CSV table of C-alpha atoms in Angstrom, one decimal:
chain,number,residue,atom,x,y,z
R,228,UNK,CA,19.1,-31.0,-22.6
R,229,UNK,CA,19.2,-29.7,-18.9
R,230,UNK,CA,22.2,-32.4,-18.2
R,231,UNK,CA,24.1,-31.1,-21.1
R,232,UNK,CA,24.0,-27.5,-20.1
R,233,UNK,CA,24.6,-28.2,-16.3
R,234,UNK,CA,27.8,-29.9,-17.7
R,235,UNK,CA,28.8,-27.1,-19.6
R,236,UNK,CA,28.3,-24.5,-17.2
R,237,UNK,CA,30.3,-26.8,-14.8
R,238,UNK,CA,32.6,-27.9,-17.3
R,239,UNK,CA,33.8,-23.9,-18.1
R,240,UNK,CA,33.8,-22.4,-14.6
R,241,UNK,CA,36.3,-25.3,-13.6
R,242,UNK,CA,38.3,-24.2,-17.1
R,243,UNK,CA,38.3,-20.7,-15.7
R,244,UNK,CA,39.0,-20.9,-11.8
R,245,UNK,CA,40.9,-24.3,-11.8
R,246,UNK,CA,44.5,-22.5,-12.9
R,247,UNK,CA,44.2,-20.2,-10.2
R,248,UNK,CA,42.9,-22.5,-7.5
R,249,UNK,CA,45.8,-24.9,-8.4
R,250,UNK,CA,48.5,-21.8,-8.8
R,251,UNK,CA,47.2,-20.6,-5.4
R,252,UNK,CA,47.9,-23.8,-3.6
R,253,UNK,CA,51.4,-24.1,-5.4
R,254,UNK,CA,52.9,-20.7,-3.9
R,255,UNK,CA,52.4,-18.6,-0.5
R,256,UNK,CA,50.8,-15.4,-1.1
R,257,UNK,CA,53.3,-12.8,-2.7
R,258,UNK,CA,52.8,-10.3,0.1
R,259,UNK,CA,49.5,-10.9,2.0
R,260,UNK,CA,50.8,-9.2,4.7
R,261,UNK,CA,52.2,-5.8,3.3
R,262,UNK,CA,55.2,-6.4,4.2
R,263,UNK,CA,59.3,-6.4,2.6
R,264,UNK,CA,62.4,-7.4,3.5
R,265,UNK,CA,65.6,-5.2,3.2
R,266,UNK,CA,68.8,-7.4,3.4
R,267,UNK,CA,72.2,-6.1,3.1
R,268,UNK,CA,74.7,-7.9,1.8
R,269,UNK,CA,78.4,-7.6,1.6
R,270,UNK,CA,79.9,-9.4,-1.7
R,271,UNK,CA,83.8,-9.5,-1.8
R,272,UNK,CA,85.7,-11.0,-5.2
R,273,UNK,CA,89.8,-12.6,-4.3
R,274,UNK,CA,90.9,-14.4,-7.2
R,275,UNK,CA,87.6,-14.6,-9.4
R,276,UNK,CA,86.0,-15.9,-6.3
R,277,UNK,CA,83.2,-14.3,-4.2
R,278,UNK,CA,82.1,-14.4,-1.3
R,279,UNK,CA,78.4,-13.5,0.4
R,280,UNK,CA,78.0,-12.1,4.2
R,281,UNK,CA,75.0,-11.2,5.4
R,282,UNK,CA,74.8,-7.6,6.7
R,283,UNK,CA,71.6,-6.5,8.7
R,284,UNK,CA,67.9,-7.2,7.4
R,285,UNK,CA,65.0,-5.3,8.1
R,286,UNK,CA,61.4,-6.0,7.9
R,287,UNK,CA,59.3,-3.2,6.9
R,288,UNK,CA,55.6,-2.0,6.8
R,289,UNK,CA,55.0,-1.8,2.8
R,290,UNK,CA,54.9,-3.0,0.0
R,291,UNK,CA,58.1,-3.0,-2.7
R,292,UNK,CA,57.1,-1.6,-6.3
R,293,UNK,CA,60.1,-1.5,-8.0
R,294,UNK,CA,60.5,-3.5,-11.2
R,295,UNK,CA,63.0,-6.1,-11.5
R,296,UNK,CA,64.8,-8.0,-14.1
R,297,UNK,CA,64.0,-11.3,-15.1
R,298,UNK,CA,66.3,-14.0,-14.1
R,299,UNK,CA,66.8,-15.0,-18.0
R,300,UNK,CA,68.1,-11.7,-18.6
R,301,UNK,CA,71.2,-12.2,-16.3
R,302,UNK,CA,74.7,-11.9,-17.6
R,303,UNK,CA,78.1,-13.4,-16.9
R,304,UNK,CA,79.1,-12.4,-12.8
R,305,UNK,CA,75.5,-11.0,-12.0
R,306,UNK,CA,73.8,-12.4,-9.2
R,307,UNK,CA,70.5,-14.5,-8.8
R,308,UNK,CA,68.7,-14.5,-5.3
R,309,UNK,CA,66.1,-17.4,-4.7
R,310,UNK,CA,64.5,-17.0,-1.9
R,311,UNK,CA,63.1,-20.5,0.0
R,312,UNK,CA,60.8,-21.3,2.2
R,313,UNK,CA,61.6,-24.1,5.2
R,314,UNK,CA,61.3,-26.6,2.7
R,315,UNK,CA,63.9,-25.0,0.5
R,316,UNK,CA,61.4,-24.4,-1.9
R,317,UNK,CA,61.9,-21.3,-4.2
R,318,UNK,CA,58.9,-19.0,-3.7
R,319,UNK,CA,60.7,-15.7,-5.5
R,320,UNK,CA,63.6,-14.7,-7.2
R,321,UNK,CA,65.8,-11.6,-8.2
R,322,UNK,CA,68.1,-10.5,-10.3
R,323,UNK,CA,71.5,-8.6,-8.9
R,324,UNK,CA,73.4,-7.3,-11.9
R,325,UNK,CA,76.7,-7.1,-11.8
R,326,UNK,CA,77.0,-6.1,-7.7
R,327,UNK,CA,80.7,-5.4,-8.0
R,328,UNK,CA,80.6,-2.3,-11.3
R,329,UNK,CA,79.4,0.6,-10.2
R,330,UNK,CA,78.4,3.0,-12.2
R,331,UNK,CA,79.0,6.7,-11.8
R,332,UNK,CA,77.2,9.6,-14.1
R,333,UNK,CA,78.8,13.3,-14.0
R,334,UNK,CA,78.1,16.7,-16.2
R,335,UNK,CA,80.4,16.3,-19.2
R,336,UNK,CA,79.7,19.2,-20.9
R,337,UNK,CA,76.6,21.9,-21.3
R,338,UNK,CA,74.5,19.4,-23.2
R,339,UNK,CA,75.8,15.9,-22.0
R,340,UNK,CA,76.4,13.7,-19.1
R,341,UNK,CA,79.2,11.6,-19.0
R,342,UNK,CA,79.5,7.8,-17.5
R,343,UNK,CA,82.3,5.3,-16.1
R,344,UNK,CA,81.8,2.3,-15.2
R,345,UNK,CA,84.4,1.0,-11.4
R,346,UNK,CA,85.3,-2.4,-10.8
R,347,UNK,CA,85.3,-2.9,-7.3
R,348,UNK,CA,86.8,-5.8,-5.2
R,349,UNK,CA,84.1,-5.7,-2.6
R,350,UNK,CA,80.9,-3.8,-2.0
R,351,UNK,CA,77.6,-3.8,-0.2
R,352,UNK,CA,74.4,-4.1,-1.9
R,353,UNK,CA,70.8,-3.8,-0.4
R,354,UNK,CA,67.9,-6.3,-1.7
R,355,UNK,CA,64.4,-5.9,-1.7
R,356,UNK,CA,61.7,-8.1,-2.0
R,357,UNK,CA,58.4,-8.6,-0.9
R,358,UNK,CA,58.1,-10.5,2.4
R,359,UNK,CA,55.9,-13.0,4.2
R,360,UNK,CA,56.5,-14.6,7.1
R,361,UNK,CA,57.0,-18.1,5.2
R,362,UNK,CA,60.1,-17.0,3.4
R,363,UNK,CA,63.1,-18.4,5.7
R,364,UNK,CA,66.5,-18.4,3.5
R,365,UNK,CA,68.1,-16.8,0.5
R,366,UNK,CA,69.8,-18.8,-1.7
R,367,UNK,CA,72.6,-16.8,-4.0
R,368,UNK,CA,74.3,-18.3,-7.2
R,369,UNK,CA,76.2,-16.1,-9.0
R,370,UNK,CA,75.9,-16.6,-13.1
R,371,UNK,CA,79.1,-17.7,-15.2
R,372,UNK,CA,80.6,-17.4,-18.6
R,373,UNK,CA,78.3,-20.0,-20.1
R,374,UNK,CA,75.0,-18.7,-18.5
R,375,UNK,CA,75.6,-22.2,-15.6
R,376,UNK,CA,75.0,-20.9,-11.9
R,377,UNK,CA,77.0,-21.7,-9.0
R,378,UNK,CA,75.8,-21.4,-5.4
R,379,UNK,CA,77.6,-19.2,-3.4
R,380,UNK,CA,76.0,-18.7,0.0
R,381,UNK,CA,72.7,-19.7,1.5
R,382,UNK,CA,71.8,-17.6,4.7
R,383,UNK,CA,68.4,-17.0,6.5
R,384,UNK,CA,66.5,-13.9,6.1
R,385,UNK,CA,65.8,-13.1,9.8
């Protein structure tokens, strides 16, 4: 009767901490070390084609709270950043919508604001993400009509 409890007892603490332990192993911390990463990035369109260069990054004392989008909710020309460790292993991703629309809000009236929407031909966008020190590169594909990605750039962090 003893053995039979032992096993149970054993049996459900390994159900309950096993996920984590294993999820743990499988990924770097998130951000153990308070710390993000602010990397500018200059995207450019000629011909339905664009192009990624990296501007300056900064590493800064903090964490970043901001929500994001989920990756599956990316449209046609929005961007998604993977960013890899040294084993080119994706340990985060982000969503860019649509870097090159900008979209501009002004009084319309009394009781309403008005919006436009400005296709641009280039632009520079900031990203944010949490940082550790094992994050190396930043993959960027940039989503097409039929939801497929294609790689664009891959440039390191620092």
């Amino acid at each position: 009767m003893k053995k039979k409890i032992l096993f149970a007892a054993v049996f459900m603490a390994l159900l309950f901490f096993a996920p984590a332990f294993f999820l743990s192993a499988q990924t770097p911390a998130r951000n153990s070390n308070n710390q993000f990463a602010a990397l500018l990035l200059k995207v450019s369109e000629k011909d339905n084609k664009y192009t990624i260069e990296k501007g300056e990054t900064k590493i800064v004392n903090g964490v970043y709270k901001t929500p994001r989008a989920a990756i599956d909710e990316g449209k046609e020309n929005d961007l998604v950043c993977f960013i890899l460790d040294e084993r080119n292993t994706a340990v985060d991703s982000l969503l860019i919508p649509n870097p090159l629309s900008i979209r501009y809000e002004y009084p319309e009236d009394e009781r309403n604001i008005g919006t436009a929407v400005m296709n641009k031909k280039e632009n520079e966008i900031m990203v944010r993400f949490n940082y550790n020190p094992a994050m190396k590169y930043i993959l960027i594909k940039r989503i097409g009509k039929d939801g497929s990605m294609a790689a664009l750039a891959t440039l390191t962090i620092m």
